[in-house]
PDB file of C-alpha atoms and ligand atoms in Angstrom:
ATOM      1  CA  MET A   1      37.897 149.713 100.759  1.00 95.00           C
ATOM      2  CA  LYS A   2      34.343 150.714 100.137  1.00 98.00           C
ATOM      3  CA  THR A   3      31.722 147.803 100.484  1.00 98.00           C
ATOM      4  CA  ALA A   4      28.089 147.864  99.153  1.00 98.00           C
ATOM      5  CA  ILE A   5      25.643 146.122 101.456  1.00 98.00           C
ATOM      6  CA  VAL A   6      22.686 145.593  99.332  1.00 98.00           C
ATOM      7  CA  SER A   7      19.414 144.398 100.621  1.00 95.00           C
ATOM      8  CA  ALA A   8      16.353 142.777  99.073  1.00 87.00           C
ATOM      9  CA  MET A   9      13.932 143.834 101.697  1.00 88.00           C
ATOM     10  CA  HIS A  10      12.868 147.157 103.336  1.00 90.00           C
ATOM     11  CA  GLU A  11      13.089 145.373 106.625  1.00 89.00           C
ATOM     12  CA  GLU A  12      16.450 144.348 106.102  1.00 91.00           C
ATOM     13  CA  LEU A  13      17.961 147.625 105.245  1.00 95.00           C
ATOM     14  CA  GLY A  14      16.105 148.786 108.133  1.00 94.00           C
ATOM     15  CA  ALA A  15      18.136 146.476 110.167  1.00 93.00           C
ATOM     16  CA  VAL A  16      21.666 147.473 108.369  1.00 96.00           C
ATOM     17  CA  LEU A  17      20.955 151.210 108.912  1.00 97.00           C
ATOM     18  CA  ALA A  18      20.168 150.714 112.592  1.00 96.00           C
ATOM     19  CA  LEU A  19      24.047 149.551 112.581  1.00 95.00           C
ATOM     20  CA  MET A  20      25.207 152.864 110.842  1.00 96.00           C
ATOM     21  CA  PRO A  21      25.772 155.618 113.146  1.00 95.00           C
ATOM     22  CA  ASP A  22      26.470 158.578 110.481  1.00 94.00           C
ATOM     23  CA  GLU A  23      24.848 157.608 107.050  1.00 96.00           C
ATOM     24  CA  ARG A  24      23.957 160.172 104.504  1.00 98.00           C
ATOM     25  CA  ARG A  25      21.017 159.334 102.009  1.00 98.00           C
ATOM     26  CA  GLN A  26      22.152 160.098  98.261  1.00 98.00           C
ATOM     27  CA  PRO A  27      19.233 159.460  95.757  1.00 98.00           C
ATOM     28  CA  VAL A  28      20.167 158.382  92.397  1.00 98.00           C
ATOM     29  CA  ALA A  29      18.175 156.777  89.864  1.00 98.00           C
ATOM     30  CA  GLY A  30      15.186 156.889  91.924  1.00 96.00           C
ATOM     31  CA  ARG A  31      16.848 154.778  94.753  1.00 97.00           C
ATOM     32  CA  ASP A  32      18.103 155.853  98.258  1.00 98.00           C
ATOM     33  CA  PHE A  33      21.759 155.171  98.576  1.00 98.00           C
ATOM     34  CA  TYR A  34      23.103 155.496 102.159  1.00 98.00           C
ATOM     35  CA  VAL A  35      26.660 156.433 102.563  1.00 98.00           C
ATOM     36  CA  GLY A  36      28.163 156.190 105.824  1.00 98.00           C
ATOM     37  CA  HIS A  37      30.091 153.346 108.224  1.00 97.00           C
ATOM     38  CA  LEU A  38      29.621 150.257 109.824  1.00 97.00           C
ATOM     39  CA  HIS A  39      31.902 149.040 112.341  1.00 93.00           C
ATOM     40  CA  GLY A  40      34.459 151.771 111.112  1.00 94.00           C
ATOM     41  CA  ARG A  41      34.160 150.610 107.442  1.00 96.00           C
ATOM     42  CA  ASP A  42      33.118 152.717 104.457  1.00 98.00           C
ATOM     43  CA  VAL A  43      29.778 151.080 103.637  1.00 98.00           C
ATOM     44  CA  VAL A  44      27.201 152.181 100.994  1.00 98.00           C
ATOM     45  CA  ALA A  45      23.697 150.341 101.647  1.00 98.00           C
ATOM     46  CA  VAL A  46      20.596 150.234  99.533  1.00 98.00           C
ATOM     47  CA  LEU A  47      17.764 148.359  98.565  1.00 97.00           C
ATOM     48  CA  SER A  48      18.233 146.378  95.621  1.00 96.00           C
ATOM     49  CA  ARG A  49      14.824 146.513  94.688  1.00 95.00           C
ATOM     50  CA  ILE A  50      13.005 143.387  93.249  1.00 95.00           C
ATOM     51  CA  GLY A  51      13.649 141.622  89.987  1.00 97.00           C
ATOM     52  CA  LYS A  52      16.860 141.258  88.003  1.00 98.00           C
ATOM     53  CA  VAL A  53      16.757 144.400  86.164  1.00 98.00           C
ATOM     54  CA  ALA A  54      16.153 146.615  89.206  1.00 97.00           C
ATOM     55  CA  ALA A  55      19.050 144.785  90.989  1.00 98.00           C
ATOM     56  CA  ALA A  56      21.421 145.083  87.839  1.00 98.00           C
ATOM     57  CA  THR A  57      20.919 148.991  87.640  1.00 98.00           C
ATOM     58  CA  THR A  58      21.433 149.261  91.424  1.00 98.00           C
ATOM     59  CA  ALA A  59      24.523 147.206  90.934  1.00 98.00           C
ATOM     60  CA  THR A  60      25.804 149.314  88.152  1.00 98.00           C
ATOM     61  CA  VAL A  61      25.166 152.628  89.915  1.00 98.00           C
ATOM     62  CA  LEU A  62      27.050 151.310  93.209  1.00 98.00           C
ATOM     63  CA  ILE A  63      30.073 150.658  90.854  1.00 98.00           C
ATOM     64  CA  GLU A  64      29.872 153.323  88.679  1.00 98.00           C
ATOM     65  CA  ARG A  65      28.670 156.179  91.113  1.00 98.00           C
ATOM     66  CA  PHE A  66      29.921 155.398  94.228  1.00 98.00           C
ATOM     67  CA  GLY A  67      33.160 153.288  93.373  1.00 98.00           C
ATOM     68  CA  VAL A  68      32.390 150.363  95.580  1.00 98.00           C
ATOM     69  CA  ASP A  69      34.977 147.645  95.970  1.00 98.00           C
ATOM     70  CA  ARG A  70      32.873 144.984  96.730  1.00 98.00           C
ATOM     71  CA  ILE A  71      29.315 143.907  96.682  1.00 98.00           C
ATOM     72  CA  VAL A  72      27.471 141.786  99.434  1.00 98.00           C
ATOM     73  CA  PHE A  73      24.104 140.935  98.816  1.00 98.00           C
ATOM     74  CA  THR A  74      21.789 139.807 101.748  1.00 96.00           C
ATOM     75  CA  GLY A  75      17.922 138.789 101.130  1.00 94.00           C
ATOM     76  CA  VAL A  76      15.694 135.730 101.414  1.00 94.00           C
ATOM     77  CA  ALA A  77      14.911 133.008  99.183  1.00 96.00           C
ATOM     78  CA  GLY A  78      13.013 129.787  98.434  1.00 96.00           C
ATOM     79  CA  GLY A  79      14.323 126.565  99.168  1.00 97.00           C
ATOM     80  CA  LEU A  80      14.553 124.174  96.023  1.00 98.00           C
ATOM     81  CA  ARG A  81      16.800 121.356  96.746  1.00 97.00           C
ATOM     82  CA  HIS A  82      15.701 118.754  99.160  1.00 96.00           C
ATOM     83  CA  GLY A  83      16.701 119.557 102.633  1.00 97.00           C
ATOM     84  CA  VAL A  84      17.064 123.345 102.057  1.00 97.00           C
ATOM     85  CA  GLU A  85      14.331 124.335 104.557  1.00 95.00           C
ATOM     86  CA  ARG A  86      12.919 127.437 105.969  1.00 93.00           C
ATOM     87  CA  GLY A  87      15.096 129.248 108.310  1.00 94.00           C
ATOM     88  CA  HIS A  88      18.500 127.648 106.988  1.00 96.00           C
ATOM     89  CA  VAL A  89      20.971 129.890 105.376  1.00 97.00           C
ATOM     90  CA  VAL A  90      22.604 129.771 101.864  1.00 98.00           C
ATOM     91  CA  VAL A  91      25.761 131.257 100.583  1.00 98.00           C
ATOM     92  CA  ALA A  92      26.056 131.404  97.105  1.00 98.00           C
ATOM     93  CA  ASP A  93      29.049 129.908  95.103  1.00 98.00           C
ATOM     94  CA  ASN A  94      27.143 130.690  91.794  1.00 98.00           C
ATOM     95  CA  PHE A  95      24.187 131.987  90.077  1.00 98.00           C
ATOM     96  CA  LEU A  96      22.163 131.338  86.982  1.00 98.00           C
ATOM     97  CA  GLN A  97      19.213 132.677  85.553  1.00 98.00           C
ATOM     98  CA  HIS A  98      16.358 130.145  85.306  1.00 98.00           C
ATOM     99  CA  ASP A  99      14.237 131.941  83.110  1.00 98.00           C
ATOM    100  CA  LEU A 100      16.655 132.783  80.359  1.00 98.00           C
ATOM    101  CA  ASP A 101      16.188 130.745  77.259  1.00 97.00           C
ATOM    102  CA  ALA A 102      17.353 131.606  74.029  1.00 97.00           C
ATOM    103  CA  THR A 103      17.122 128.132  72.462  1.00 96.00           C
ATOM    104  CA  PRO A 104      17.792 127.173  69.612  1.00 97.00           C
ATOM    105  CA  ILE A 105      20.272 129.856  69.077  1.00 96.00           C
ATOM    106  CA  PHE A 106      22.127 129.336  72.283  1.00 97.00           C
ATOM    107  CA  PRO A 107      21.861 126.573  74.989  1.00 97.00           C
ATOM    108  CA  ARG A 108      19.190 126.730  77.334  1.00 97.00           C
ATOM    109  CA  TYR A 109      20.284 129.047  80.473  1.00 98.00           C
ATOM    110  CA  GLU A 110      23.169 130.373  78.651  1.00 98.00           C
ATOM    111  CA  VAL A 111      23.694 134.222  78.777  1.00 98.00           C
ATOM    112  CA  PRO A 112      24.055 135.131  75.066  1.00 97.00           C
ATOM    113  CA  LEU A 113      27.521 136.315  73.845  1.00 95.00           C
ATOM    114  CA  TYR A 114      29.070 135.418  77.557  1.00 97.00           C
ATOM    115  CA  GLY A 115      29.535 131.778  76.352  1.00 96.00           C
ATOM    116  CA  ARG A 116      28.145 130.594  80.154  1.00 97.00           C
ATOM    117  CA  SER A 117      25.226 130.257  82.163  1.00 98.00           C
ATOM    118  CA  ARG A 118      26.731 130.255  85.355  1.00 98.00           C
ATOM    119  CA  PHE A 119      28.556 133.364  86.982  1.00 98.00           C
ATOM    120  CA  ASP A 120      30.681 132.439  90.337  1.00 98.00           C
ATOM    121  CA  THR A 121      30.779 134.796  93.344  1.00 98.00           C
ATOM    122  CA  ASP A 122      34.192 135.707  94.755  1.00 98.00           C
ATOM    123  CA  PRO A 123      35.684 132.781  96.261  1.00 98.00           C
ATOM    124  CA  ALA A 124      37.760 134.931  99.087  1.00 98.00           C
ATOM    125  CA  LEU A 125      34.695 137.079  99.668  1.00 98.00           C
ATOM    126  CA  THR A 126      32.202 134.073  99.941  1.00 98.00           C
ATOM    127  CA  HIS A 127      34.660 132.569 102.115  1.00 98.00           C
ATOM    128  CA  ARG A 128      34.571 135.207 104.665  1.00 98.00           C
ATOM    129  CA  LEU A 129      30.707 135.482 104.219  1.00 98.00           C
ATOM    130  CA  ALA A 130      30.090 131.913 105.163  1.00 98.00           C
ATOM    131  CA  GLY A 131      32.458 132.667 108.145  1.00 98.00           C
ATOM    132  CA  ALA A 132      30.618 135.408 109.170  1.00 97.00           C
ATOM    133  CA  VAL A 133      27.212 133.253 108.920  1.00 98.00           C
ATOM    134  CA  ARG A 134      28.765 130.798 111.226  1.00 97.00           C
ATOM    135  CA  LYS A 135      29.890 133.242 113.917  1.00 97.00           C
ATOM    136  CA  ALA A 136      26.829 135.175 113.773  1.00 96.00           C
ATOM    137  CA  LEU A 137      24.059 132.234 113.587  1.00 96.00           C
ATOM    138  CA  PRO A 138      25.689 129.404 115.593  1.00 95.00           C
ATOM    139  CA  GLY A 139      23.803 126.174 115.105  1.00 94.00           C
ATOM    140  CA  THR A 140      21.886 127.486 111.808  1.00 96.00           C
ATOM    141  CA  THR A 141      22.181 125.134 108.924  1.00 98.00           C
ATOM    142  CA  LEU A 142      24.313 126.638 106.276  1.00 98.00           C
ATOM    143  CA  HIS A 143      24.507 125.406 102.519  1.00 98.00           C
ATOM    144  CA  ARG A 144      26.919 126.517  99.952  1.00 98.00           C
ATOM    145  CA  GLY A 145      26.406 126.297  96.137  1.00 98.00           C
ATOM    146  CA  LEU A 146      24.215 127.500  93.112  1.00 98.00           C
ATOM    147  CA  ILE A 147      21.116 129.770  93.581  1.00 98.00           C
ATOM    148  CA  ALA A 148      18.962 130.392  90.539  1.00 98.00           C
ATOM    149  CA  SER A 149      17.241 133.763  89.773  1.00 98.00           C
ATOM    150  CA  GLY A 150      14.271 134.840  87.872  1.00 98.00           C
ATOM    151  CA  ASP A 151      11.765 137.453  87.419  1.00 98.00           C
ATOM    152  CA  ARG A 152       9.032 135.152  89.229  1.00 96.00           C
ATOM    153  CA  PHE A 153       8.214 134.452  92.806  1.00 95.00           C
ATOM    154  CA  VAL A 154       7.839 130.555  92.836  1.00 96.00           C
ATOM    155  CA  SER A 155       4.891 129.767  94.504  1.00 94.00           C
ATOM    156  CA  THR A 156       3.527 126.456  93.305  1.00 95.00           C
ATOM    157  CA  THR A 157       4.582 123.191  94.109  1.00 96.00           C
ATOM    158  CA  ALA A 158       4.571 122.382  90.070  1.00 97.00           C
ATOM    159  CA  GLU A 159       6.884 125.090  89.192  1.00 97.00           C
ATOM    160  CA  SER A 160       9.255 124.226  92.323  1.00 97.00           C
ATOM    161  CA  ARG A 161       9.371 120.740  91.024  1.00 97.00           C
ATOM    162  CA  ALA A 162       9.863 121.855  87.623  1.00 98.00           C
ATOM    163  CA  LEU A 163      12.795 123.722  88.539  1.00 98.00           C
ATOM    164  CA  GLN A 164      14.030 121.141  90.871  1.00 98.00           C
ATOM    165  CA  LEU A 165      14.186 118.430  87.838  1.00 98.00           C
ATOM    166  CA  ALA A 166      15.616 120.981  85.133  1.00 97.00           C
ATOM    167  CA  LEU A 167      18.413 122.391  87.887  1.00 98.00           C
ATOM    168  CA  PRO A 168      19.098 119.366  90.352  1.00 97.00           C
ATOM    169  CA  ASP A 169      22.124 121.188  91.974  1.00 98.00           C
ATOM    170  CA  ALA A 170      19.969 124.359  92.508  1.00 98.00           C
ATOM    171  CA  LEU A 171      19.850 124.928  96.313  1.00 98.00           C
ATOM    172  CA  ALA A 172      17.418 127.919  96.134  1.00 98.00           C
ATOM    173  CA  VAL A 173      15.371 130.129  94.022  1.00 98.00           C
ATOM    174  CA  GLU A 174      15.466 134.084  94.305  1.00 98.00           C
ATOM    175  CA  MET A 175      14.813 137.257  91.877  1.00 98.00           C
ATOM    176  CA  GLU A 176      18.069 139.432  91.794  1.00 98.00           C
ATOM    177  CA  GLY A 177      21.301 137.486  92.164  1.00 98.00           C
ATOM    178  CA  ALA A 178      22.396 136.454  88.926  1.00 98.00           C
ATOM    179  CA  ALA A 179      21.701 139.692  87.616  1.00 98.00           C
ATOM    180  CA  VAL A 180      24.174 141.391  90.208  1.00 98.00           C
ATOM    181  CA  ALA A 181      26.596 138.434  89.405  1.00 98.00           C
ATOM    182  CA  GLN A 182      26.585 139.368  85.902  1.00 98.00           C
ATOM    183  CA  VAL A 183      27.304 142.997  86.471  1.00 98.00           C
ATOM    184  CA  CYS A 184      29.860 142.211  88.977  1.00 98.00           C
ATOM    185  CA  HIS A 185      31.688 139.921  86.546  1.00 98.00           C
ATOM    186  CA  ASP A 186      31.511 142.870  83.866  1.00 98.00           C
ATOM    187  CA  TYR A 187      33.155 145.283  86.059  1.00 98.00           C
ATOM    188  CA  GLY A 188      35.374 142.857  87.619  1.00 98.00           C
ATOM    189  CA  VAL A 189      33.958 143.764  91.125  1.00 98.00           C
ATOM    190  CA  PRO A 190      34.002 141.055  93.948  1.00 98.00           C
ATOM    191  CA  PHE A 191      30.461 139.924  94.810  1.00 98.00           C
ATOM    192  CA  ALA A 192      29.270 137.621  97.670  1.00 98.00           C
ATOM    193  CA  ALA A 193      25.447 136.702  98.559  1.00 98.00           C
ATOM    194  CA  VAL A 194      23.743 135.223 101.207  1.00 98.00           C
ATOM    195  CA  ARG A 195      19.992 134.183 101.440  1.00 96.00           C
ATOM    196  CA  THR A 196      17.961 133.238 104.241  1.00 95.00           C
ATOM    197  CA  ILE A 197      15.318 130.359 103.343  1.00 95.00           C
ATOM    198  CA  SER A 198      11.941 131.945 104.082  1.00 93.00           C
ATOM    199  CA  ASP A 199       9.855 129.215 102.059  1.00 93.00           C
ATOM    200  CA  ARG A 200      10.023 126.294 100.144  1.00 94.00           C
ATOM    201  CA  ALA A 201       8.681 127.765  96.697  1.00 93.00           C
ATOM    202  CA  ASP A 202       5.724 125.716  96.942  1.00 90.00           C
ATOM    203  CA  ASP A 203       2.094 126.043  97.197  1.00 90.00           C
ATOM    204  CA  ASP A 204       2.617 127.160 100.779  1.00 84.00           C
ATOM    205  CA  ALA A 205       5.275 129.771  99.757  1.00 78.00           C
ATOM    206  CA  THR A 206       3.282 132.936 100.429  1.00 81.00           C
ATOM    207  CA  GLY A 207       1.836 131.989 103.821  1.00 74.00           C
ATOM    208  CA  ASP A 208       3.460 134.186 106.332  1.00 75.00           C
ATOM    209  CA  PHE A 209       6.158 135.315 104.242  1.00 77.00           C
ATOM    210  CA  LEU A 210       6.183 138.803 105.115  1.00 81.00           C
ATOM    211  CA  GLN A 211       6.351 137.797 109.073  1.00 83.00           C
ATOM    212  CA  PHE A 212       8.967 135.865 108.394  1.00 82.00           C
ATOM    213  CA  ILE A 213      11.095 138.734 106.871  1.00 81.00           C
ATOM    214  CA  ARG A 214      10.163 140.765 109.840  1.00 78.00           C
ATOM    215  CA  ASP A 215      11.220 138.240 112.427  1.00 81.00           C
ATOM    216  CA  VAL A 216      13.809 136.299 111.039  1.00 87.00           C
ATOM    217  CA  ALA A 217      15.584 137.524 107.800  1.00 87.00           C
ATOM    218  CA  SER A 218      15.968 141.133 109.090  1.00 88.00           C
ATOM    219  CA  ARG A 219      17.743 139.847 112.321  1.00 89.00           C
ATOM    220  CA  HIS A 220      19.961 137.257 110.467  1.00 89.00           C
ATOM    221  CA  THR A 221      20.777 140.059 107.875  1.00 93.00           C
ATOM    222  CA  ALA A 222      21.841 142.320 111.102  1.00 94.00           C
ATOM    223  CA  ALA A 223      23.851 139.898 112.611  1.00 95.00           C
ATOM    224  CA  ILE A 224      25.559 138.291 109.134  1.00 96.00           C
ATOM    225  CA  VAL A 225      26.556 141.881 108.103  1.00 96.00           C
ATOM    226  CA  GLU A 226      27.648 142.778 111.547  1.00 95.00           C
ATOM    227  CA  ALA A 227      29.945 139.767 111.772  1.00 96.00           C
ATOM    228  CA  PHE A 228      31.390 140.103 108.132  1.00 96.00           C
ATOM    229  CA  LEU A 229      32.451 143.624 108.799  1.00 95.00           C
ATOM    230  CA  SER A 230      33.962 143.234 112.244  1.00 92.00           C
ATOM    231  CA  ALA A 231      36.047 140.099 110.853  1.00 80.00           C
TER     232      ALA A 231
HETATM  233  N1  ADE B 301      12.355 134.715  97.507  1.00 82.54           N
HETATM  234  C1  ADE B 301      11.859 134.425  98.646  1.00 82.54           C
HETATM  235  N2  ADE B 301      11.171 133.270  98.328  1.00 82.54           N
HETATM  236  C2  ADE B 301      11.079 133.233  97.082  1.00 82.54           C
HETATM  237  C3  ADE B 301      10.398 132.375  95.996  1.00 82.54           C
HETATM  238  N3  ADE B 301       9.525 131.432  96.249  1.00 82.54           N
HETATM  239  N4  ADE B 301      10.345 132.685  94.752  1.00 82.54           N
HETATM  240  C4  ADE B 301      11.369 133.650  94.264  1.00 82.54           C
HETATM  241  N5  ADE B 301      12.048 134.435  95.028  1.00 82.54           N
HETATM  242  C5  ADE B 301      11.741 134.413  96.445  1.00 82.54           C
END
């Protein structure tokens, strides 16, 4: 069983690599894949890179070249729904691309030729990931549900409000998850994703974003990944 740990930010990947005693770097498609062990389990750790296309390429290489059996994504996201606040954690049940619009040929958000707009994560893997979050970060508020992905860093209150109105059940917004979910759907590879909320996707979103990733998100990622692989 080979597990891919895909991180959105350098700081998070660094925290994962610090847990791997024997990783070897293998460059493919301009990306560095780190093959080794974590808690004695076969792991490939890699940066997703930012945006849907970059993340889809990373996921495809993980499956085609490295033969991973499952993909776990860790990163940060902007909180959308009321009550999803900075420092909370969201584990995704499904993903949607909020910037996909092939209307009037296809319904809004629907991925053409798939007949659907939402791609589910794997229920068993997601259950296990949520358990790892509870174990690793006791006392942290954990949400489960829909995450919206798009090729935009949402950093105005106006856009955040528009997304909340259009997608009232979306908990959070980020830039990669729906792409990885679609690739995993295509290949039948189980996928789970966890995001720490770094901002509220509003006019204050860019404030101390990088500081938050260094101080909080990378520690969350390391603790969650360790709990997940030791379970
Ligand atoms: N990742 C973290 N915060 C985000 C935001 N506000 N928009 C898109 N992706 C994000």
